[in-house]
Amino acid sequence: MAQIKSRKHNRSAQLMALAASLPLLAHAANPEDDVTQLPTITVKSEAESKYKADNLSSAKYTQPLLDTPQTISVIKKEILQEQGATSLVEALRNTPGITLQLGENGNTSAGDAFQMRGFSTQTSTYVDGVRDLGAISRDVFNIDQIEVVKGPSGSEAGRGAASGYINLVSKLPQSESSQEISATYNTAQHTRLSADINQAINPNTAFRLNVMGQEGGIEGRDYIENNSYAIAPSIAFGLNTATRLYLYSQHIRQRNIPDGGIPTVGMQGFYNTDSLLATAPKVNRENFYGHVNDYEDVDADMFTAKIESDLTDQLKLTNITRVAKTHMNRVLTGINTGANGLRTNGSSNPAEWEVNRSRQGVDQENKILANQSTLNWSVKTGAVQHDVVAGMEFLKEQQSSKLMATQMPGEATADTPWANLYHPDRNQAMPALIYNGGYTDGETQTAAAYLFDTLKFGERFQLNGGVRVDYYETDYQGLTLPRGGNALVATDLSTHDTLFSWKLGAVYKPTLNSSIYAAYAKSLTPPGSANFSLSESGNDAINAKPQETHHYEVGSKWELLQGKLALAAAAYRTENENQSTIDPISQLAVQEGKKRVDGIELSAVGQMTENWNLSAGVAHMKVKQLNQRSTSATTLSERWSPEWTASLWSTYDWAGFKLGLGARYVDEQKRVVTDSNAPANMPNIPGYVVFDALAGYNFNKNASLNLNLYNLADKEYISTLNNGGGRVVLGQPRSAAISLNYKF
């Protein structure tokens, strides 16, 4: 692993080269700098707001958000820039009802692992309407807006999406030239440089280039690094014509030192049968329990061709074709604080206490080949206006993993040294991870057809319905080592089925700027949806029925202040059936488990006054598990599902100055949710409130400076807790970042 350390110098050189090239790129994008040009006149609608979005990017949604019978949040790039948010996880803090996950016991989840409305959405992330796979922490450098669609969305997104999905909208070339460069430095000595250069070649052709490079540490952590580099070139033909062609790609390289977290010793809720450990003090939050040779390398490449053609005034065709590959190779030394994960070594001196560690390796590759065609047709039959959407989608998705261990099958277990609990040494000798000959290889091919129609009966009443039919085939091969086994065992399984997902909604408009709606949706999650892995039993068994999700929602949306402020309120019930559980009599696995989520959400987004912008939301939900049993206990609720979450971001502009205030609230999150009375370690994550602030100044129309302050009260809170309750990642401590933005 020696080469891992040597790459640091190469990365620094790359970042310096990027910084030096940004002004050159901007200058090159303006070959006519010496030519006198007339001032550009930009026409904006009266209702335009930098926080508020009026429509979704997908051709499957034909109506404005105001008239769409579903809870949808749109996070625009302007908010992300003000907050200094650079990752998808940071961006989603603007939407209540989303929580993060850390993984199972000694294993650490990779990439964007989060839950929404009580369901995992790790495989429900999309880019421009096409599913995006891979264990990657997504960056927002090339994102125009983030669309969070809540509620089962199988009719739009396909299999899964039991609680909705997240769609990332790529930046594409525009007919008006613009150039912007940003540089950020924070108190963790982390540097980030980015550029967004859009150059119109002629009235119908434009080129856009987004680049990003960042290096440095993570707030509140020793030795952890976040180093990534990305480039996203794109070109558009036929702008301002009836047929537009977009060719774009994205290439991301991440070279990180991963974070396995810290032990939960001393935290509220910590429990241990040893009285000394039960009353032990906390560890230093900066402690690094990994090894000097730990690394995380991610390479993600995506190529897309998109065609939009206005066949007639009433008929439009959209086709998107994509090929993408993501590869992650990671070696991480994680702590394992289970029943026997801590020891005092017979001493009352904490300096001699130790925590168990394990070596973990991931070598995973995801591929996708997709083609999606959508036809939009606006037609009138008698007095009824129809907005019809019809389309087809073809997908080939693959996930392959090479298994790693510290010894070959049948060999004696290699001992991983324990770490000193309070003073871990990252230079301790560790057994090397090797490929043990095992692998998993899963593939799903899907052919889908969908049809939607919005019927408008005058100006007051609308009906919205749609159906999607998916035929899929999943094949899985593996060579794995069973728990406690000493030889690799081969698996070769396959399954196929046809899925019918549908939705129906009714909208009544009391005024032109308001709506009241009721909606129902059904979505299906077949075996192998989460990780392309099939088995002989459980939810991923080849003979298992797809999980069914039924969703009921009523709500109202209003636009106030001449359309500049959007208000929304919704109440919903979501039920997921056919979950695997244990029959109390036969003690065999049956699909009788059920999850029910009841919730209410409120939001306000837009302009309060000409200078005051607001984005706020609050969500309340109760998640219950019904008939969900194990051999020893009954599950009463869903883990990691707080009853209350809320978010706020508000800014005020005055005389070139910008002041902003943000707040995030997350209620208690339960880890232990069974009827067992046995004492448990860390039964919950305590609730918390975090405040952020912004102070900025516009020197002129081109240059601006922002100072972001995070966690003003320096609140210590748990951001994520692993399933076993033994290790945590704490939230960002009080910190600051300064950003300089320059527009050409």
XYZ file of C-alpha atoms in Angstrom:
744
model
C 0.000 0.000 0.000
C 2.997 2.332 -0.096
C 1.799 3.865 -3.310
C -1.249 5.207 -1.503
C 0.828 7.704 0.423
C 2.903 8.752 -2.561
C -0.182 9.833 -4.477
C -0.580 12.807 -2.160
C 2.084 14.774 -4.003
C 0.559 13.989 -7.366
C -2.844 15.123 -6.148
C -1.395 18.407 -4.884
C 0.262 19.014 -8.211
C -3.018 18.270 -9.993
C -4.918 20.692 -7.798
C -2.318 23.431 -8.312
C -2.467 22.847 -12.057
C -6.250 23.110 -11.944
C -6.032 26.396 -10.047
C -3.561 27.788 -12.569
C -5.682 26.724 -15.518
C -9.004 28.167 -14.396
C -8.304 31.751 -15.506
C -6.911 30.411 -18.786
C -10.055 28.353 -19.343
C -12.216 31.361 -18.670
C -10.127 33.528 -21.020
C -10.148 30.878 -23.710
C -13.907 30.658 -23.453
C -14.083 34.333 -24.443
C -12.138 34.762 -27.703
C -14.059 37.951 -28.367
C -12.978 39.738 -25.151
C -11.455 42.572 -27.197
C -14.584 43.037 -29.306
C -17.080 45.650 -28.226
C -20.375 43.994 -27.408
C -23.788 45.357 -26.589
C -24.981 44.740 -23.048
C -26.986 41.578 -22.512
C -30.641 42.046 -21.647
C -32.090 39.270 -19.504
C -35.859 39.002 -19.218
C -37.144 37.366 -16.032
C -40.691 36.460 -15.164
C -42.407 38.286 -12.362
C -42.680 35.104 -10.329
C -39.062 33.939 -10.732
C -37.328 33.024 -7.469
C -33.825 31.739 -6.845
C -35.142 29.220 -4.266
C -38.497 28.279 -5.762
C -38.827 25.908 -8.731
C -41.980 25.766 -10.820
C -41.453 22.525 -12.744
C -39.583 19.247 -12.672
C -37.028 18.411 -15.342
C -38.559 15.054 -16.332
C -40.801 14.800 -19.381
C -42.949 12.371 -17.353
C -44.242 15.285 -15.273
C -46.307 17.549 -17.517
C -47.870 19.831 -14.903
C -46.346 22.552 -12.727
C -45.414 21.535 -9.196
C -48.444 23.495 -8.016
C -50.746 21.034 -9.828
C -48.784 17.820 -9.247
C -50.575 15.614 -6.653
C -47.451 14.509 -4.780
C -44.972 15.834 -2.228
C -41.935 17.071 -4.154
C -39.006 19.206 -2.998
C -36.591 20.914 -5.381
C -33.207 22.088 -4.094
C -31.708 24.611 -6.507
C -28.011 25.242 -7.021
C -28.329 28.759 -5.556
C -29.104 27.343 -2.116
C -26.217 24.890 -2.356
C -23.809 27.667 -3.230
C -24.975 29.854 -0.337
C -24.630 26.968 2.130
C -21.281 25.825 0.793
C -22.789 22.364 0.271
C -20.631 20.156 -1.949
C -22.078 16.647 -1.526
C -25.497 15.091 -1.997
C -25.675 14.293 1.731
C -25.095 17.958 2.610
C -27.655 19.074 0.037
C -30.364 16.777 1.396
C -30.204 18.535 4.759
C -32.613 20.969 3.131
C -35.314 18.310 3.020
C -36.852 16.932 6.234
C -37.576 13.215 6.605
C -34.140 11.986 5.460
C -31.640 10.263 7.766
C -28.238 8.637 7.256
C -27.048 5.057 7.808
C -23.632 3.746 8.893
C -23.789 0.000 8.269
C -23.864 -3.334 10.040
C -21.597 -3.894 13.036
C -17.987 -3.860 11.883
C -18.852 -2.994 8.299
C -19.169 0.575 7.150
C -21.603 1.644 4.471
C -20.056 3.300 1.471
C -21.370 6.193 -0.501
C -24.730 7.892 -0.117
C -26.534 5.596 2.321
C -29.704 7.271 3.559
C -33.326 6.602 4.407
C -36.421 8.572 3.423
C -39.760 8.177 5.139
C -38.582 4.985 6.837
C -37.239 3.233 3.708
C -33.732 2.882 2.319
C -33.230 4.923 -0.855
C -29.630 3.913 -1.563
C -30.663 2.423 -4.927
C -33.233 5.109 -5.720
C -30.862 7.846 -6.841
C -31.242 8.993 -10.448
C -29.347 11.315 -12.787
C -31.564 12.985 -15.394
C -34.220 10.335 -14.836
C -31.915 7.306 -15.180
C -30.954 5.183 -12.172
C -27.421 5.873 -10.906
C -25.690 2.903 -9.283
C -22.478 2.581 -7.344
C -21.134 3.064 -3.833
C -20.068 6.656 -4.357
C -20.433 9.865 -2.371
C -21.947 12.118 -5.032
C -20.687 15.653 -5.570
C -22.921 18.536 -6.681
C -20.352 20.398 -8.825
C -22.281 19.503 -11.997
C -25.819 19.667 -10.587
C -28.370 22.293 -11.601
C -30.998 21.171 -9.101
C -31.919 18.189 -6.914
C -35.467 16.848 -7.106
C -36.724 14.870 -4.105
C -39.889 12.988 -5.053
C -41.615 11.462 -2.017
C -44.059 8.585 -1.995
C -43.949 5.331 -4.036
C -42.920 6.188 -7.581
C -42.772 2.853 -9.363
C -44.911 4.176 -12.217
C -42.277 6.842 -13.001
C -39.006 5.361 -11.743
C -39.513 1.617 -12.069
C -38.863 -1.134 -9.550
C -38.269 -0.199 -5.942
C -38.636 3.452 -4.979
C -40.894 2.443 -2.063
C -40.626 5.891 -0.457
C -39.722 7.905 -3.531
C -36.507 8.771 -5.285
C -33.908 11.501 -5.723
C -33.162 12.887 -9.174
C -30.024 14.906 -9.904
C -30.373 17.296 -12.837
C -27.145 17.844 -14.767
C -25.908 21.235 -15.901
C -26.243 21.465 -19.697
C -25.131 24.055 -22.260
C -27.216 27.215 -22.604
C -27.489 29.693 -25.454
C -26.124 32.543 -23.299
C -22.409 32.514 -22.385
C -21.395 32.610 -18.731
C -18.294 31.764 -16.729
C -17.854 31.331 -13.003
C -14.920 30.266 -10.837
C -15.132 29.403 -7.124
C -12.454 28.763 -4.514
C -13.151 27.555 -0.951
C -10.933 26.988 2.092
C -12.161 25.741 5.477
C -10.888 25.251 9.009
C -10.079 21.591 8.289
C -7.418 22.844 5.848
C -9.532 21.605 2.977
C -9.254 23.390 -0.355
C -11.785 23.229 -3.182
C -11.634 24.810 -6.641
C -14.371 24.659 -9.257
C -15.304 26.276 -12.542
C -18.488 26.439 -14.616
C -17.804 27.724 -18.143
C -20.634 27.962 -20.676
C -19.701 29.293 -24.102
C -22.167 29.923 -26.913
C -20.454 29.104 -30.202
C -23.342 30.403 -32.290
C -27.082 30.913 -31.655
C -27.687 27.163 -32.011
C -24.532 25.596 -30.539
C -22.948 25.863 -27.109
C -20.257 24.157 -25.062
C -20.116 23.801 -21.290
C -17.353 22.627 -19.021
C -17.623 21.981 -15.294
C -14.466 21.040 -13.396
C -13.725 20.486 -9.714
C -10.771 19.566 -7.543
C -10.533 19.324 -3.781
C -8.063 18.137 -1.203
C -7.757 18.138 2.545
C -9.101 16.909 5.833
C -12.487 16.476 7.487
C -13.689 18.677 10.361
C -13.154 17.088 13.755
C -11.213 14.064 12.475
C -7.518 13.172 12.346
C -5.957 11.627 9.223
C -9.268 11.358 7.313
C -8.998 12.884 3.829
C -11.437 13.832 1.102
C -9.614 14.212 -2.200
C -11.534 14.228 -5.452
C -11.267 15.528 -8.997
C -13.957 15.755 -11.628
C -14.609 17.044 -15.116
C -17.932 17.251 -16.955
C -17.761 18.443 -20.579
C -20.933 18.871 -22.636
C -22.005 20.241 -25.998
C -25.425 21.138 -27.370
C -26.584 21.383 -30.978
C -29.819 22.856 -32.258
C -30.508 25.248 -29.392
C -33.466 27.497 -30.132
C -34.593 25.056 -32.837
C -37.177 22.288 -32.977
C -34.585 19.546 -32.382
C -31.899 19.741 -29.685
C -29.043 17.288 -29.188
C -27.033 17.197 -25.947
C -23.849 15.140 -25.626
C -22.385 15.155 -22.146
C -20.212 13.123 -19.824
C -18.960 13.134 -16.254
C -15.721 11.710 -14.896
C -15.006 11.580 -11.169
C -11.907 10.366 -9.325
C -11.945 10.098 -5.539
C -8.808 9.234 -3.576
C -9.893 9.291 0.060
C -8.834 7.997 3.430
C -12.078 6.491 4.783
C -13.601 6.990 8.206
C -14.587 3.966 10.283
C -15.964 6.103 13.117
C -15.238 6.097 16.847
C -16.452 3.874 19.728
C -19.651 4.856 21.534
C -17.963 4.508 24.927
C -19.116 7.186 27.365
C -21.956 8.479 25.202
C -25.540 8.844 26.314
C -27.095 5.375 26.161
C -23.834 3.406 26.171
C -24.107 0.087 28.032
C -21.617 -2.606 28.930
C -21.785 -5.476 31.410
C -18.330 -4.509 32.720
C -18.837 -1.816 35.353
C -15.530 -0.136 34.478
C -16.407 0.137 30.805
C -19.991 1.127 31.578
C -18.758 4.281 33.308
C -15.764 4.922 31.052
C -15.211 8.441 29.659
C -15.661 9.341 25.995
C -12.856 8.939 23.514
C -11.424 11.945 21.705
C -13.657 12.605 18.695
C -10.541 13.135 16.556
C -9.159 9.635 17.230
C -8.398 7.577 14.140
C -8.807 3.824 14.639
C -7.802 2.878 11.121
C -4.461 1.952 9.590
C -1.899 4.064 7.770
C -2.538 2.089 4.567
C -6.346 2.425 4.553
C -7.672 3.929 1.335
C -10.791 4.450 -0.752
C -10.453 4.827 -4.522
C -13.507 5.598 -6.644
C -13.605 6.003 -10.435
C -16.955 6.942 -11.952
C -17.561 7.578 -15.654
C -20.841 8.468 -17.333
C -21.634 9.179 -21.018
C -25.046 10.483 -22.101
C -26.778 11.463 -25.327
C -30.087 13.308 -25.061
C -32.384 14.318 -27.925
C -35.385 16.634 -27.626
C -37.512 17.053 -30.725
C -40.641 19.196 -31.103
C -42.353 17.142 -33.793
C -45.329 19.509 -33.783
C -46.656 22.179 -31.447
C -48.505 19.427 -29.551
C -46.072 16.525 -29.929
C -42.578 16.241 -28.376
C -40.093 13.345 -28.308
C -37.341 12.938 -25.708
C -34.730 10.198 -25.894
C -31.864 9.643 -23.495
C -29.147 7.015 -23.880
C -26.532 6.381 -21.208
C -23.603 4.121 -20.507
C -21.901 4.393 -17.114
C -19.443 2.547 -14.906
C -18.436 3.047 -11.276
C -15.594 1.191 -9.588
C -14.783 1.378 -5.892
C -11.766 -0.224 -4.248
C -11.516 0.293 -0.500
C -9.495 -1.055 2.406
C -10.695 0.074 5.831
C -9.763 -0.903 9.356
C -12.984 -0.697 11.326
C -13.743 -1.042 14.984
C -16.055 -3.749 16.250
C -17.497 -3.084 19.692
C -19.974 -5.939 19.962
C -20.456 -8.119 23.029
C -16.722 -8.811 23.185
C -15.442 -5.762 21.363
C -14.015 -3.955 24.405
C -11.635 -5.211 27.094
C -9.921 -3.798 30.150
C -7.137 -6.423 30.234
C -7.779 -6.792 33.950
C -6.694 -3.220 34.634
C -8.536 -0.279 36.160
C -6.313 2.112 34.204
C -8.149 3.342 31.056
C -4.793 3.812 29.347
C -4.566 0.000 29.064
C -8.043 -0.650 27.702
C -8.521 -1.804 24.097
C -11.092 -2.011 21.308
C -11.405 -4.762 18.713
C -10.700 -4.020 15.056
C -11.242 -5.794 11.765
C -9.899 -5.394 8.244
C -12.575 -4.772 5.606
C -12.166 -4.728 1.861
C -14.515 -3.778 -0.969
C -13.785 -4.152 -4.669
C -17.060 -3.446 -6.459
C -17.961 -2.427 -9.997
C -21.342 -1.190 -11.235
C -22.340 -0.813 -14.879
C -25.479 0.465 -16.546
C -26.669 0.674 -20.139
C -29.940 2.562 -20.520
C -32.208 3.886 -23.236
C -35.359 5.827 -22.461
C -37.818 7.283 -24.978
C -40.714 9.527 -23.956
C -43.445 11.007 -26.142
C -45.450 14.007 -24.898
C -48.744 14.736 -26.635
C -51.123 17.562 -25.852
C -54.570 16.972 -27.353
C -58.156 18.017 -26.715
C -61.162 15.701 -26.899
C -64.341 17.696 -26.682
C -64.129 19.891 -23.605
C -61.339 17.837 -21.989
C -57.669 18.750 -22.386
C -55.237 15.799 -22.276
C -51.502 15.898 -21.540
C -50.419 12.394 -22.505
C -47.040 10.805 -21.796
C -46.050 7.476 -23.348
C -42.666 5.833 -23.327
C -40.392 2.839 -23.189
C -37.263 2.099 -21.212
C -34.586 -0.566 -21.605
C -32.021 -1.170 -18.870
C -29.082 -3.472 -18.298
C -27.668 -3.104 -14.784
C -24.725 -5.046 -13.363
C -22.937 -5.260 -10.039
C -19.777 -7.336 -9.582
C -17.657 -7.739 -6.453
C -14.382 -9.497 -5.722
C -14.266 -10.736 -2.125
C -11.359 -9.880 0.150
C -10.201 -11.376 3.446
C -7.119 -11.636 5.616
C -6.696 -15.353 4.827
C -7.652 -17.902 2.205
C -10.569 -20.282 2.837
C -9.576 -23.127 5.140
C -6.621 -21.236 6.622
C -6.391 -20.138 10.235
C -7.899 -16.748 10.985
C -5.349 -13.968 10.831
C -5.295 -11.969 14.054
C -5.967 -8.247 13.737
C -4.365 -6.383 16.658
C -6.650 -4.543 19.017
C -6.328 -0.765 19.294
C -5.725 1.199 22.442
C -9.143 2.595 23.313
C -7.993 6.164 24.003
C -4.708 6.353 22.089
C -4.954 4.248 18.921
C -1.838 3.754 16.799
C -2.410 3.779 13.051
C 1.057 2.384 12.419
C 0.439 -0.992 14.108
C 1.258 -3.995 11.944
C -1.879 -5.350 10.270
C -2.621 -8.490 8.272
C -2.920 -7.658 4.589
C -6.197 -8.058 2.769
C -6.053 -10.519 -0.119
C -8.496 -11.719 -2.720
C -9.758 -15.089 -1.483
C -11.130 -16.271 -4.829
C -14.732 -15.429 -3.964
C -16.959 -13.161 -5.994
C -20.550 -12.058 -6.563
C -21.958 -11.114 -9.948
C -25.528 -9.900 -10.388
C -27.328 -8.569 -13.443
C -30.856 -7.278 -14.041
C -32.277 -6.587 -17.492
C -35.502 -4.619 -17.713
C -37.901 -3.713 -20.507
C -40.586 -1.251 -19.470
C -43.473 0.674 -20.981
C -45.373 3.525 -19.312
C -48.416 5.675 -20.020
C -49.668 8.772 -18.167
C -52.496 11.180 -18.795
C -53.591 14.396 -17.144
C -57.194 15.291 -17.925
C -58.206 18.922 -17.413
C -61.911 19.621 -17.002
C -61.842 23.382 -17.341
C -59.666 25.503 -15.038
C -60.754 23.938 -11.743
C -60.522 20.152 -11.903
C -57.858 17.688 -13.071
C -57.403 13.938 -13.041
C -53.935 12.431 -13.230
C -53.189 8.756 -13.743
C -50.468 6.490 -15.001
C -49.300 2.910 -15.297
C -45.946 1.248 -15.863
C -45.266 -2.360 -16.841
C -41.789 -3.765 -16.141
C -40.551 -7.133 -17.321
C -37.257 -7.984 -15.617
C -34.791 -10.850 -15.453
C -32.238 -11.092 -12.645
C -29.279 -13.480 -12.775
C -26.917 -14.015 -9.876
C -23.739 -16.050 -9.599
C -21.453 -16.159 -6.641
C -18.645 -17.990 -4.939
C -18.832 -17.078 -1.258
C -17.652 -18.255 2.147
C -20.574 -19.062 4.482
C -20.363 -17.861 8.099
C -18.286 -20.403 10.000
C -17.383 -22.297 6.816
C -13.924 -23.140 5.521
C -14.642 -23.588 1.797
C -16.161 -21.406 -0.903
C -19.679 -22.341 -1.969
C -21.044 -21.676 -5.467
C -24.454 -20.091 -6.104
C -26.250 -19.770 -9.437
C -29.778 -18.351 -9.244
C -32.152 -16.480 -11.525
C -35.663 -15.075 -11.462
C -37.988 -13.065 -13.671
C -41.380 -11.447 -13.400
C -43.703 -8.780 -14.756
C -44.487 -5.815 -12.501
C -47.509 -3.474 -12.715
C -47.177 -0.119 -10.947
C -49.786 2.597 -11.172
C -51.015 5.859 -9.689
C -54.147 8.000 -9.667
C -54.634 11.560 -8.483
C -57.355 14.208 -8.455
C -56.678 17.941 -8.266
C -59.135 20.728 -7.474
C -58.024 24.318 -7.917
C -59.931 26.800 -5.700
C -57.952 29.548 -7.435
C -55.481 29.654 -10.282
C -52.655 29.830 -7.721
C -53.726 26.955 -5.471
C -54.648 23.285 -5.505
C -56.162 20.609 -3.273
C -55.413 17.014 -4.159
C -55.867 13.363 -3.270
C -53.688 10.586 -4.684
C -52.971 6.859 -4.598
C -49.884 5.008 -5.850
C -48.719 1.405 -5.973
C -45.093 0.370 -6.347
C -43.350 -3.042 -6.395
C -39.902 -4.101 -5.171
C -38.859 -7.515 -6.549
C -36.142 -9.792 -5.111
C -32.597 -8.576 -5.700
C -33.562 -4.931 -6.143
C -31.184 -3.623 -3.479
C -27.920 -5.285 -4.526
C -28.631 -7.665 -7.464
C -28.194 -10.564 -5.043
C -30.533 -13.556 -4.929
C -30.834 -16.256 -2.282
C -32.814 -19.365 -1.391
C -34.781 -17.643 1.408
C -35.750 -14.200 2.725
C -36.848 -11.090 0.826
C -34.365 -11.836 -1.975
C -35.406 -15.468 -2.456
C -35.964 -16.454 -6.076
C -39.501 -17.586 -5.266
C -40.358 -14.564 -3.104
C -43.260 -12.328 -4.020
C -42.367 -8.693 -4.753
C -42.883 -6.338 -1.866
C -45.961 -4.182 -2.501
C -46.111 -0.560 -1.443
C -49.456 1.249 -1.275
C -49.515 5.002 -0.747
C -52.389 7.336 0.098
C -51.910 11.106 0.215
C -53.997 14.264 0.518
C -52.574 17.730 0.380
C -52.758 21.336 -0.705
C -50.363 23.708 -2.474
C -50.522 27.490 -2.668
C -48.549 30.214 -4.411
C -48.591 33.569 -2.657
C -46.965 36.956 -3.062
C -47.514 37.079 -6.831
C -46.276 33.522 -7.232
C -42.949 34.082 -5.496
C -43.690 31.975 -2.388
C -44.824 28.327 -2.516
C -46.606 26.725 0.454
C -47.414 23.007 0.669
C -49.036 20.674 3.178
C -49.601 16.922 2.886
C -50.772 13.986 4.981
C -50.012 10.441 3.895
C -50.058 6.748 4.728
C -47.613 4.284 3.160
C -47.889 0.501 3.626
C -45.266 -1.995 2.510
C -46.365 -5.640 2.387
C -44.782 -9.057 1.793
C -41.791 -8.498 4.064
C -40.040 -11.630 5.315
C -40.859 -12.645 8.896
C -40.977 -15.752 11.105
C -44.201 -17.695 11.575
C -44.759 -17.997 15.370
C -45.948 -21.596 15.117
C -43.848 -23.213 12.395
C -40.792 -20.969 13.027
C -40.355 -20.807 9.248
C -39.840 -17.693 7.138
C -43.059 -16.345 5.598
C -43.920 -13.147 3.747
C -46.409 -11.796 6.260
C -44.445 -8.817 7.539
C -45.727 -5.310 6.947
C -44.485 -1.740 7.463
C -46.793 1.239 7.895
C -45.762 4.902 7.779
C -48.155 7.725 8.701
C -46.926 11.264 8.254
C -47.501 14.968 7.729
C -45.220 17.394 5.890
C -45.272 21.188 5.612
C -43.024 23.421 3.509
C -42.491 27.040 2.465
C -40.063 27.991 -0.318
C -39.489 31.261 -2.135
C -39.322 35.008 -1.589
C -40.917 36.684 1.392
C -39.830 40.130 0.139
C -37.581 41.363 -2.635
C -34.533 40.837 -0.388
C -35.676 37.996 1.887
C -35.550 34.380 0.676
C -36.772 31.358 2.616
C -36.652 27.567 2.388
C -38.248 25.715 5.303
C -39.866 22.372 5.975
C -41.095 20.188 8.815
C -42.018 16.500 8.736
C -43.713 14.223 11.260
C -43.987 10.480 10.796
C -44.737 7.324 12.744
C -43.263 4.095 11.399
C -44.674 0.769 12.626
C -43.681 -2.802 11.867
C -46.658 -5.188 11.782
C -46.266 -8.966 12.133
C -42.507 -8.554 11.964
C -41.028 -11.309 14.129
C -37.738 -13.093 14.681
C -37.223 -16.329 16.590
C -36.774 -14.374 19.844
C -38.592 -11.026 19.579
C -41.158 -8.936 17.731
C -40.131 -5.762 15.934
C -42.404 -2.883 16.911
C -41.097 -0.066 14.772
C -38.527 0.864 12.131
C -35.017 1.849 13.113
C -33.505 5.226 12.204
C -36.926 6.829 11.696
C -37.301 9.994 13.819
C -40.824 11.237 14.432
C -39.921 14.884 13.836
C -37.437 16.477 11.442
C -37.210 20.072 10.292
C -34.973 22.278 8.186
C -34.623 26.025 7.666
C -32.475 28.218 5.442
C -33.123 31.923 5.088
C -31.081 34.802 3.657
C -31.446 38.575 3.491
C -29.734 40.784 0.911
C -29.086 44.462 1.553
C -26.723 46.944 -0.129
C -24.366 44.213 -1.346
C -24.371 42.354 1.973
C -25.933 38.922 2.448
C -26.837 37.439 5.841
C -28.129 33.910 6.246
C -29.305 31.625 9.025
C -29.932 27.878 8.907
C -31.268 25.343 11.385
C -31.690 21.565 11.317
C -33.658 19.494 13.802
C -33.705 15.706 14.023
C -35.764 13.963 16.688
C -34.666 10.883 18.599
C -33.854 7.926 16.327
C -34.408 4.470 17.828
C -31.956 1.639 17.194
C -33.657 -0.949 19.416
C -37.307 -1.378 18.442
C -38.252 -4.870 19.684
C -40.298 -6.056 22.657
C -37.209 -7.573 24.279
C -36.442 -6.339 27.815
C -32.765 -7.244 27.631
C -30.395 -4.291 28.288
C -29.136 -2.785 25.060
C -26.188 -0.636 24.107
C -27.111 2.724 22.537
C -30.848 2.083 22.139
C -31.284 5.395 20.337
C -29.645 8.455 18.839
C -30.591 11.512 20.927
C -32.331 14.332 19.097
C -30.426 17.477 18.204
C -30.639 20.996 16.769
C -27.825 22.519 14.727
C -27.525 26.171 13.655
C -25.539 27.508 10.703
C -24.917 31.049 9.465
C -23.746 32.942 6.401
C -22.162 36.366 5.964
C -21.419 37.464 2.408
C -20.546 40.548 0.404
C -20.831 41.345 -3.309
C -17.917 43.579 -4.278
C -19.481 44.154 -7.687
C -21.623 42.257 -10.193
C -18.750 39.811 -10.784
C -17.027 39.146 -7.444
C -18.475 37.949 -4.138
C -17.127 36.590 -0.854
C -18.987 34.232 1.503
C -18.160 33.205 5.057
C -20.068 30.114 6.200
C -20.228 29.190 9.889
C -21.382 25.670 10.753
C -22.762 24.356 14.059
C -22.656 27.745 15.765
C -23.326 26.316 19.239
C -20.699 23.568 18.762
C -23.354 20.952 19.504
C -21.956 17.421 19.826
C -24.401 15.126 18.104
C -24.429 11.721 16.487
C -24.744 11.964 12.733
C -24.830 8.193 12.133
C -24.802 5.107 14.360
C -24.095 1.590 13.149
C -26.692 -1.157 13.453
C -24.811 -2.804 16.315
C -24.673 0.380 18.400
C -20.911 0.222 18.879
C -19.563 3.012 16.734
C -20.602 6.411 15.533
C -19.696 9.236 13.243
C -20.246 12.527 15.018
C -21.680 15.538 13.267
C -19.520 18.400 12.091
C -18.218 20.509 15.023
C -18.157 24.303 14.996
C -16.206 25.260 11.922
C -15.966 27.788 9.127
C -15.352 28.043 5.406
C -14.581 31.036 3.217
C -15.467 31.077 -0.486
C -14.568 33.469 -3.293
C -16.767 33.462 -6.399
C -15.944 35.325 -9.594
C -18.120 35.633 -12.702
C -16.717 36.694 -16.068
